[in-house]
Coordinates of C-alpha atoms and ligand atoms in Angstrom, one line a residue:
P1 CA 12.4 18.6 -10.3
S2 CA 16.1 17.9 -10.9
L3 CA 16.3 14.2 -10.5
R4 CA 20.0 13.9 -11.4
Y5 CA 21.9 12.0 -8.8
P6 CA 25.6 11.1 -8.8
P7 CA 26.4 7.6 -10.1
R8 CA 27.7 6.5 -6.7
L9 CA 25.0 7.2 -4.2
N10 CA 24.0 5.9 -0.8
C11 CA 20.7 7.4 0.1
V12 CA 21.4 7.5 3.8
A13 CA 24.4 9.8 3.3
E14 CA 21.9 12.3 1.9
L15 CA 19.0 11.7 4.2
L16 CA 20.9 11.5 7.5
D17 CA 24.6 12.1 7.6
R18 CA 24.3 15.3 5.6
H19 CA 22.2 17.0 8.2
V20 CA 24.6 16.2 11.0
T21 CA 27.6 17.3 9.0
A22 CA 25.8 20.5 8.2
G23 CA 25.2 21.3 11.9
R24 CA 21.6 20.2 12.1
G25 CA 22.3 17.3 14.4
A26 CA 20.3 18.8 17.3
H27 CA 17.1 19.0 15.2
R28 CA 14.4 16.4 16.1
A29 CA 14.3 13.5 13.6
V30 CA 12.1 10.7 14.8
L31 CA 9.5 11.0 17.6
G32 CA 8.2 7.8 19.3
D33 CA 5.8 7.2 22.1
T34 CA 8.4 7.3 24.8
L35 CA 11.5 8.5 23.0
T36 CA 12.7 11.3 20.7
W37 CA 15.9 11.1 18.7
T38 CA 17.6 14.1 17.1
Y39 CA 19.4 13.6 13.8
A40 CA 22.7 13.1 15.7
Q41 CA 21.1 10.4 18.0
L42 CA 19.4 8.7 15.0
L43 CA 22.8 8.7 13.2
D44 CA 24.4 7.1 16.3
H45 CA 21.7 4.4 16.4
V46 CA 21.9 3.7 12.7
D47 CA 25.7 3.5 12.8
R48 CA 25.7 1.0 15.7
M49 CA 23.1 -1.1 13.9
A50 CA 25.0 -1.0 10.7
H51 CA 28.0 -2.3 12.6
V52 CA 25.9 -5.2 14.1
L53 CA 24.7 -6.1 10.6
R54 CA 28.1 -6.1 9.1
D55 CA 30.6 -7.0 11.9
D56 CA 28.5 -9.3 14.1
M57 CA 26.1 -10.8 11.6
G58 CA 28.6 -11.0 8.8
L59 CA 26.3 -9.5 6.2
V60 CA 27.9 -8.1 3.0
P61 CA 26.6 -5.6 0.5
G62 CA 23.8 -7.0 -1.5
N63 CA 22.6 -9.3 1.2
R64 CA 19.0 -9.1 2.1
V65 CA 17.7 -8.4 5.6
L66 CA 14.1 -8.9 6.6
L67 CA 12.8 -6.3 9.1
R68 CA 9.9 -6.8 11.4
G69 CA 8.5 -4.3 13.8
A70 CA 5.7 -1.9 14.5
N71 CA 6.3 1.8 13.7
C72 CA 8.9 3.1 16.1
P73 CA 12.3 4.8 16.0
T74 CA 14.2 1.5 16.2
M75 CA 12.4 0.1 13.1
A76 CA 13.2 3.4 11.3
A77 CA 16.9 3.1 12.3
A78 CA 16.9 -0.6 11.2
I79 CA 15.7 0.3 7.7
L80 CA 18.3 3.1 7.4
A81 CA 21.1 0.9 8.8
A82 CA 20.4 -1.7 6.1
F83 CA 20.5 0.9 3.4
K84 CA 23.7 2.4 4.9
A85 CA 25.4 -0.9 5.0
G86 CA 24.7 -1.5 1.3
L87 CA 22.1 -4.2 2.2
V88 CA 18.7 -4.7 0.8
A89 CA 16.0 -4.0 3.4
V90 CA 12.9 -6.2 3.2
P91 CA 10.4 -4.6 5.6
T92 CA 7.3 -6.7 6.5
M93 CA 3.9 -5.7 7.6
P94 CA 3.5 -6.4 11.4
L95 CA 0.3 -8.5 10.9
L96 CA 1.8 -11.0 8.4
R97 CA 1.1 -14.6 9.3
A98 CA 3.7 -17.3 9.4
R99 CA 2.6 -18.6 6.0
E100 CA 3.0 -15.2 4.3
L101 CA 6.3 -14.6 6.1
G102 CA 7.5 -17.9 4.8
I103 CA 6.7 -16.8 1.2
V104 CA 8.5 -13.4 1.7
L105 CA 11.6 -15.1 3.2
D106 CA 11.7 -17.5 0.4
K107 CA 10.9 -15.1 -2.5
A108 CA 13.3 -12.4 -1.4
R109 CA 16.0 -15.0 -0.5
V110 CA 16.5 -13.4 2.9
N111 CA 19.9 -13.8 4.6
A112 CA 19.1 -12.5 8.1
V113 CA 16.3 -11.1 10.1
L114 CA 15.9 -8.2 12.6
C115 CA 12.7 -8.7 14.5
A116 CA 10.9 -6.9 17.3
R117 CA 10.5 -9.3 20.2
P118 CA 6.7 -8.8 20.4
L119 CA 6.5 -10.1 16.8
A120 CA 8.7 -13.2 17.4
C121 CA 5.9 -15.7 17.5
E122 CA 4.9 -15.8 13.8
L123 CA 8.5 -15.8 12.7
E124 CA 9.4 -18.7 15.0
Q125 CA 6.6 -20.8 13.3
V126 CA 8.4 -20.6 10.0
G127 CA 10.6 -23.6 9.6
G128 CA 14.2 -23.1 8.6
H129 CA 14.2 -19.3 8.8
P130 CA 17.5 -17.4 8.5
P131 CA 19.4 -16.2 11.6
V132 CA 17.4 -13.7 13.7
V133 CA 18.5 -10.9 16.0
Y134 CA 15.7 -9.5 18.2
F135 CA 15.2 -5.9 19.2
Q136 CA 13.0 -4.4 21.9
D137 CA 14.8 -7.0 23.9
P138 CA 17.2 -5.1 26.1
H139 CA 17.9 -7.8 28.7
T140 CA 19.1 -10.5 26.3
P141 CA 22.9 -10.5 25.8
D142 CA 22.7 -11.3 22.1
G143 CA 19.7 -9.0 21.5
L144 CA 20.1 -6.0 19.2
E145 CA 20.3 -3.4 22.0
A146 CA 23.1 -5.3 23.8
R147 CA 25.1 -5.7 20.6
M148 CA 24.6 -2.1 19.6
A149 CA 26.1 -1.0 23.0
R150 CA 29.4 -2.7 22.0
H151 CA 29.9 -0.6 18.8
D152 CA 30.6 3.1 19.2
R153 CA 32.6 4.0 16.1
P154 CA 31.0 5.9 13.2
F155 CA 30.0 3.8 10.2
A156 CA 30.8 5.2 6.8
P157 CA 28.0 4.7 4.2
V158 CA 28.9 1.8 1.9
D159 CA 29.8 3.1 -1.5
T160 CA 26.8 1.9 -3.4
A161 CA 25.7 2.7 -6.9
A162 CA 22.7 5.0 -7.4
D163 CA 21.0 2.1 -9.1
D164 CA 21.9 -0.6 -6.6
V165 CA 18.8 -2.2 -5.1
C166 CA 18.3 -1.1 -1.4
L167 CA 14.7 -2.0 -0.8
I168 CA 12.4 -4.9 -1.6
A169 CA 8.8 -3.8 -0.9
F170 CA 6.1 -6.3 -0.9
T171 CA 2.6 -5.4 -2.1
S172 CA 0.0 -5.5 0.6
G173 CA -1.9 -7.9 -1.6
T174 CA -5.6 -7.3 -1.4
T175 CA -5.7 -10.6 -3.3
G176 CA -3.4 -13.5 -3.7
I177 CA 0.2 -13.7 -2.6
P178 CA 2.4 -10.7 -1.9
K179 CA 4.6 -9.6 -4.8
G180 CA 8.1 -8.2 -4.2
T181 CA 9.2 -5.0 -5.9
M182 CA 12.8 -3.7 -6.1
H183 CA 13.9 -0.1 -5.6
F184 CA 17.2 1.6 -5.9
H185 CA 19.0 4.2 -3.8
R186 CA 18.2 6.9 -6.3
D187 CA 14.5 5.9 -6.2
I188 CA 14.5 6.7 -2.4
L189 CA 15.7 10.2 -3.1
A190 CA 13.5 10.6 -6.3
I191 CA 10.2 10.2 -4.4
C192 CA 11.4 12.7 -1.8
D193 CA 12.2 15.2 -4.6
C194 CA 8.9 14.9 -6.4
F195 CA 5.8 14.8 -4.2
P196 CA 6.9 16.6 -1.0
P197 CA 8.4 19.8 -2.4
H198 CA 5.7 20.2 -5.1
V199 CA 2.6 19.0 -3.3
L200 CA 3.3 19.5 0.4
G201 CA 5.9 22.4 0.4
A202 CA 7.6 20.4 3.1
E203 CA 10.2 22.2 5.3
A204 CA 12.4 21.5 8.3
D205 CA 9.9 22.7 10.9
D206 CA 7.2 20.2 9.6
V207 CA 6.2 17.3 11.8
F208 CA 4.9 14.3 9.8
I209 CA 2.4 11.9 11.4
G210 CA 0.1 9.1 10.3
T211 CA -0.9 5.4 10.4
P212 CA 0.7 3.5 7.5
P213 CA 3.3 1.0 8.6
L214 CA 6.9 1.6 7.5
A215 CA 6.7 -1.7 5.7
F216 CA 4.1 0.0 3.4
T217 CA 5.9 2.4 1.1
F218 CA 3.1 5.0 1.8
G219 CA 4.3 5.0 5.4
L220 CA 8.1 4.7 4.6
G221 CA 7.9 7.7 2.4
G222 CA 5.5 9.8 4.4
L223 CA 6.7 9.2 7.9
L224 CA 10.4 8.7 7.4
L225 CA 12.0 9.5 4.1
F226 CA 10.0 12.7 3.3
P227 CA 10.7 14.4 6.6
M228 CA 14.4 13.3 6.6
R229 CA 14.9 14.8 3.1
V230 CA 14.2 18.3 4.4
G231 CA 15.5 17.8 8.0
A232 CA 12.0 17.6 9.5
A233 CA 10.6 15.3 12.1
G234 CA 8.5 12.1 11.7
V235 CA 6.3 10.7 14.4
L236 CA 6.3 6.9 14.6
L237 CA 3.6 5.3 16.7
E238 CA 2.4 1.8 17.0
K239 CA -1.2 0.6 16.5
L240 CA -2.9 4.0 16.2
T241 CA -6.7 4.3 16.7
P242 CA -8.6 7.3 15.3
E243 CA -8.6 8.8 18.8
G244 CA -5.0 7.9 19.2
L245 CA -4.0 9.7 16.0
L246 CA -6.0 12.8 16.9
A247 CA -4.4 12.9 20.4
A248 CA -0.9 12.5 18.8
I249 CA -1.5 15.3 16.3
E250 CA -2.3 17.5 19.3
R251 CA 0.6 16.3 21.4
F252 CA 3.3 16.5 18.7
R253 CA 1.8 19.6 17.0
A254 CA 1.9 17.6 13.7
T255 CA 1.7 19.6 10.5
V256 CA 1.4 16.9 7.8
C257 CA -0.8 13.8 8.2
F258 CA -0.7 10.6 6.0
T259 CA -3.5 8.0 6.3
A260 CA -6.2 6.2 4.3
P261 CA -9.8 7.5 3.6
T262 CA -11.4 5.2 6.1
F263 CA -9.3 6.6 8.9
Y264 CA -10.2 10.1 8.0
R265 CA -13.9 9.1 8.1
Q266 CA -13.4 7.6 11.5
M267 CA -11.6 10.6 12.8
T268 CA -14.1 13.2 11.5
P269 CA -16.8 12.9 14.2
L270 CA -14.1 13.1 16.9
V271 CA -12.0 16.0 15.6
S272 CA -13.8 18.6 17.7
R273 CA -12.5 17.1 20.9
Y274 CA -8.9 17.7 20.0
D275 CA -6.7 20.7 19.0
V276 CA -5.5 19.9 15.5
A277 CA -4.9 23.5 14.5
S278 CA -1.2 22.6 13.8
L279 CA -2.2 20.6 10.8
R280 CA -1.4 22.1 7.4
R281 CA -1.7 19.2 5.0
C282 CA -3.7 15.9 5.1
V283 CA -2.8 13.3 2.5
S284 CA -5.2 10.5 1.7
A285 CA -4.0 7.4 -0.2
G286 CA -4.5 3.7 -0.6
E287 CA -7.9 3.9 -2.1
A288 CA -10.1 6.5 -3.7
L289 CA -11.1 9.5 -1.6
P290 CA -14.9 9.9 -1.8
V291 CA -16.2 13.5 -2.1
A292 CA -18.3 13.0 1.0
T293 CA -15.2 12.1 3.1
R294 CA -13.4 15.2 1.7
D295 CA -16.3 17.5 2.5
A296 CA -16.8 16.2 6.0
W297 CA -13.1 16.6 6.8
R298 CA -13.1 20.1 5.4
T299 CA -16.1 21.0 7.5
A300 CA -14.5 19.5 10.6
T301 CA -11.0 20.9 10.2
G302 CA -11.0 23.6 7.5
I303 CA -8.5 21.5 5.6
E304 CA -8.8 20.6 1.9
M305 CA -7.4 17.1 1.7
I306 CA -4.8 15.9 -0.8
D307 CA -5.8 12.7 -2.5
G308 CA -2.9 10.8 -4.0
I309 CA -2.6 7.6 -5.9
G310 CA 0.5 5.6 -5.2
A311 CA 1.6 2.0 -5.7
T312 CA 4.3 -0.2 -4.2
E313 CA 5.5 -0.9 -7.7
L314 CA 6.1 2.9 -8.2
L315 CA 7.3 3.3 -4.6
H316 CA 5.1 6.3 -3.8
I317 CA 2.4 8.8 -5.1
F318 CA 2.5 9.7 -8.8
I319 CA -0.9 11.5 -9.3
S320 CA -2.3 13.9 -6.8
A321 CA -3.9 17.1 -6.0
S322 CA -1.3 19.8 -5.3
G323 CA -1.6 22.7 -2.8
A324 CA -4.7 24.7 -3.7
D325 CA -5.1 22.9 -7.0
V326 CA -7.8 20.5 -5.8
R327 CA -10.6 19.2 -8.0
P328 CA -13.0 17.3 -5.7
G329 CA -13.8 13.9 -7.3
A330 CA -10.6 13.8 -9.2
T331 CA -7.3 12.3 -7.8
G332 CA -5.5 15.2 -9.5
K333 CA -2.6 15.6 -12.0
P334 CA 0.6 13.8 -12.4
V335 CA 3.1 14.7 -9.7
P336 CA 6.0 16.8 -11.3
G337 CA 8.5 14.2 -12.5
Y338 CA 5.8 11.8 -13.6
R339 CA 3.7 11.5 -16.8
A340 CA 0.3 9.7 -17.0
C341 CA -2.1 8.7 -19.7
V342 CA -5.1 6.5 -20.3
L343 CA -4.9 3.6 -22.7
D344 CA -7.5 1.5 -24.4
D345 CA -7.4 -2.3 -24.4
D346 CA -5.0 -2.3 -27.3
G347 CA -2.6 0.0 -25.6
H348 CA -3.4 3.2 -27.5
P349 CA -3.9 6.5 -25.7
V350 CA -7.5 7.7 -25.5
G351 CA -8.7 11.3 -25.2
P352 CA -10.4 13.1 -22.4
G353 CA -13.7 11.7 -21.2
V354 CA -12.9 8.0 -22.0
V355 CA -12.3 5.4 -19.4
G356 CA -9.3 3.2 -19.9
R357 CA -6.2 1.7 -18.2
L358 CA -3.9 4.1 -16.4
A359 CA -0.3 4.2 -17.5
V360 CA 2.4 6.0 -15.7
K361 CA 6.1 6.8 -16.4
G362 CA 8.5 8.6 -14.2
P363 CA 11.8 8.4 -12.2
T364 CA 10.5 5.3 -10.3
G365 CA 9.0 2.2 -11.8
C366 CA 8.1 -1.4 -11.3
R367 CA 10.8 -4.1 -11.1
Y368 CA 9.3 -7.2 -9.7
L369 CA 11.5 -9.9 -8.3
A370 CA 12.5 -12.3 -11.1
D371 CA 9.5 -14.6 -10.8
E372 CA 6.8 -12.0 -11.1
R373 CA 4.6 -10.8 -13.9
Q374 CA 6.8 -7.9 -15.0
R375 CA 5.3 -8.0 -18.5
D376 CA 1.8 -7.4 -17.2
Y377 CA 2.8 -4.3 -15.4
V378 CA 5.3 -2.6 -17.6
L379 CA 4.8 -1.9 -21.3
D380 CA 7.4 0.2 -23.2
G381 CA 8.5 1.8 -19.9
W382 CA 4.9 2.7 -19.0
N383 CA 3.6 1.2 -15.7
L384 CA 0.1 -0.2 -15.9
T385 CA -1.2 0.1 -12.4
G386 CA -4.3 -2.0 -12.9
D387 CA -6.6 1.0 -12.4
S388 CA -9.3 2.3 -14.7
Y389 CA -9.1 6.1 -15.0
E390 CA -10.6 8.9 -17.0
M391 CA -8.9 12.2 -17.8
D392 CA -11.0 15.3 -18.1
A393 CA -10.6 18.2 -20.6
D394 CA -8.4 20.1 -18.1
G395 CA -6.0 17.2 -17.5
Y396 CA -7.3 16.0 -14.1
F397 CA -7.3 12.3 -13.7
H398 CA -10.5 10.7 -12.2
Y399 CA -10.4 7.3 -10.6
R400 CA -13.1 4.8 -11.7
S401 CA -12.2 1.4 -10.3
R402 CA -9.6 -1.3 -10.2
T403 CA -9.7 -2.6 -13.8
D404 CA -10.8 -6.0 -12.8
D405 CA -13.3 -4.7 -10.3
M406 CA -15.5 -2.9 -12.8
I407 CA -19.0 -4.1 -12.3
I408 CA -20.7 -5.1 -15.6
S409 CA -24.5 -5.2 -15.1
A410 CA -26.9 -5.7 -18.0
G411 CA -24.3 -4.4 -20.4
Y412 CA -23.5 -1.3 -18.3
N413 CA -20.0 -0.6 -16.8
I414 CA -20.5 0.5 -13.3
A415 CA -17.6 1.6 -11.0
G416 CA -18.2 0.6 -7.4
A417 CA -16.4 3.7 -6.1
E418 CA -19.0 5.9 -7.7
V419 CA -21.8 4.1 -5.9
E420 CA -19.9 4.1 -2.6
D421 CA -19.4 7.8 -3.1
A422 CA -23.1 8.3 -3.4
L423 CA -23.9 6.1 -0.4
L424 CA -21.4 7.8 1.8
R425 CA -23.3 11.1 1.4
H426 CA -26.2 9.6 3.3
P427 CA -26.2 10.7 6.9
A428 CA -26.8 7.2 8.2
V429 CA -23.9 5.6 6.4
A430 CA -20.5 5.2 8.1
E431 CA -18.7 2.9 5.7
C432 CA -19.6 1.0 2.6
G433 CA -18.2 -1.3 0.0
V434 CA -19.9 -2.0 -3.4
V435 CA -19.2 -5.0 -5.5
G436 CA -20.7 -7.0 -8.4
R437 CA -22.5 -10.1 -7.5
A438 CA -23.1 -12.8 -10.2
D439 CA -26.7 -12.7 -11.4
E440 CA -28.3 -15.0 -13.9
E441 CA -30.3 -12.3 -15.7
R442 CA -27.9 -9.3 -15.6
G443 CA -24.6 -11.0 -15.5
Q444 CA -23.8 -9.0 -12.3
I445 CA -25.8 -6.9 -10.0
V446 CA -24.6 -4.0 -7.9
E447 CA -24.4 -5.1 -4.3
A448 CA -23.7 -2.7 -1.4
H449 CA -22.3 -3.7 1.9
V450 CA -23.1 -1.0 4.4
V451 CA -22.0 -0.2 7.9
L452 CA -24.5 2.2 9.6
K453 CA -23.6 5.0 12.0
P454 CA -24.7 4.4 15.7
G455 CA -28.4 4.9 16.2
H456 CA -29.5 3.6 12.8
D457 CA -30.9 0.1 12.1
G458 CA -30.4 -2.1 9.0
T459 CA -34.1 -2.5 8.3
P460 CA -35.7 -3.2 4.9
E461 CA -36.9 0.4 5.0
M462 CA -33.4 1.7 5.4
A463 CA -32.2 -0.5 2.5
R464 CA -35.0 1.0 0.3
A465 CA -34.1 4.5 1.5
L466 CA -30.5 4.1 0.5
Q467 CA -31.5 2.7 -2.9
E468 CA -33.7 5.8 -3.5
F469 CA -31.0 8.0 -2.2
V470 CA -28.4 6.6 -4.7
K471 CA -30.9 6.9 -7.6
E472 CA -31.3 10.6 -6.9
Q473 CA -27.7 11.3 -7.2
I474 CA -26.3 9.1 -10.0
A475 CA -27.7 7.4 -13.1
P476 CA -30.5 5.2 -11.7
Y477 CA -29.2 2.0 -13.3
K478 CA -26.2 2.1 -11.0
Y479 CA -28.3 1.8 -7.8
P480 CA -27.5 -1.2 -5.6
R481 CA -30.1 -3.8 -6.2
A482 CA -28.9 -5.7 -3.2
V483 CA -28.1 -3.9 0.1
R484 CA -26.5 -5.9 3.0
F485 CA -25.9 -4.5 6.4
T486 CA -22.8 -5.5 8.4
D487 CA -20.9 -4.4 11.5
R488 CA -17.5 -3.9 9.8
L489 CA -15.9 -4.3 6.4
P490 CA -12.9 -6.5 5.6
R491 CA -9.9 -4.3 5.2
T492 CA -6.1 -4.8 4.9
E493 CA -3.6 -3.5 7.4
T494 CA -3.3 -0.5 5.0
G495 CA -7.0 0.4 5.1
K496 CA -7.9 -1.1 1.7
L497 CA -11.3 -2.7 1.3
Q498 CA -10.9 -6.4 0.4
R499 CA -13.6 -6.6 -2.3
F500 CA -12.9 -10.2 -3.0
K501 CA -14.0 -11.0 0.6
L502 CA -17.2 -9.1 0.1
R503 CA -17.9 -11.0 -3.1
Q504 CA -17.3 -14.3 -1.2
S505 CA -19.4 -13.3 1.8
Ligands
3UK1 C1 -5.0 1.9 -5.2 C2 -5.8 4.2 -5.0 C3 -7.6 5.4 -5.9 C4 -4.8 1.7 -6.7 C5 0.4 3.3 -2.0 C6 0.5 5.7 -1.7 O1 -1.7 2.1 -2.1 C7 -0.5 2.1 -2.3 O2 0.2 1.0 -2.8 P1 -0.4 -0.5 -3.0 O3 0.6 -1.2 -3.8 O4 -1.7 -0.3 -3.9 C8 -1.7 0.4 -5.1 C9 -3.1 0.5 -5.7 O5 -4.0 1.1 -4.6 N1 -4.9 3.3 -4.8 C10 -3.9 3.8 -4.0 N2 -4.1 5.1 -3.8 C11 -5.3 5.4 -4.4 N3 -6.9 4.2 -5.8 N4 -7.2 6.6 -5.3 C12 -6.1 6.6 -4.6 N5 -5.7 7.8 -4.0 O6 -5.6 0.7 -7.1 C13 -3.3 1.4 -6.8 O7 -3.0 0.8 -8.0 O8 -0.8 -1.1 -1.7 C14 -0.3 4.6 -1.9 C15 1.9 5.7 -1.6 C16 2.5 4.4 -1.7 C17 1.7 3.3 -1.9 N6 2.4 2.1 -2.0

């Protein structure tokens, strides 16, 4: 891909204004539960909001504005308005608690907040927070909607540099406190010019849909930036259930879906009740995609899923399957524009068939806020994502585990994902998570936490059956010596298994 951008660049001019200027203003841009905005209408909302941010709230380029809201067209417009006004958007996950919000406000040195009224409560518990304007609050005279009504002039994109920061994205943090990562205007376009054209073949008549919040860069790219880059439409819905997403795919005739493996698993048994024939591409990210999940989805829909590994630090997906080039069990190959290799503990590249640390280089990269461990993530311009990977002889990259989640039992390295993959093939298993539990004799033992499908009981016989089942499929020493049944697994808002909680349970 050509990733050359002019030195002065405001990404919103390219993603939004350009379409209206080129006569595509009447094309649908964002689709919500109750409202649809064309590109022209989205532009109008973004410009009014940008005026509020600058003229009413007195924000100047470089200021940081924290954004809080569930996925909806207004939240999308708020992010774009911040970019357009030369501000730094700091979107936050809707479920963040007051304590975490306080950390984000503090770390990102936020100057002002735009917050959806239904999410006001946690914010109000943070002492000394910056000034707030609420949206989804049409009857309050100083709410965002009332303020927007008073501005009807166009807003010219602020003349930002291509490498001015426009976004601080916080990691979802499966452990510990959230880390802030900075991204530039050109990064926003670069992710749109790598994955979507090469892997999705995205075009203007596509309709993108999915679950990840806009505050998670998986959702920001997949549901807003990618469709806008090609003049397509993005569906933004709050709090989707598996049934809700299937119904929405049918209702909006969605063509490209973005969600996490667990959500695909939950949708699979329900698919036949909906018409999802419009779907063309299904992207899975956030954690490894088990072969059993891929197979079940293909059987139910006829669609070969696209697995992609992305990271907040790199903004979006950098290794994935591409079109028909899918190797089940592998994530795929570097997305055009990116390079990847596997390193040993001393930082030297290893050859095919050897497990090591994944390193990635490309147009986007990790820039933590000043106080973070930049040195741990970036080495010589290579990003170390914290994942253990293995490349095969054909150049496909196979995920093994998070580097610090590798289970070491009686001297063997065991990747939890491989055991999970085996368990998920069993007809009684709905969800599972495999972790290492401290063991006096073996150092660690493999422990499986299993959610059974309805109609199955977590009896000792079932536990033994699952153990035997795993032994038949993978090297027997990897079988879970402990099996615990549970009703649900601890997951983040982005669908990631919280392994540390399983280890503590
Ligand atoms: C893990 C995967 C195996 C991996 C993300 C797409 O997940 C995203 O960002 P986060 O910062 O987490 C990054 C870490 O998550 N991971 C993600 N995808 C996969 N592991 N297979 C996968 N397909 O450990 C990675 O280092 O929350 C995903 C786009 C944007 C994103 N921010």
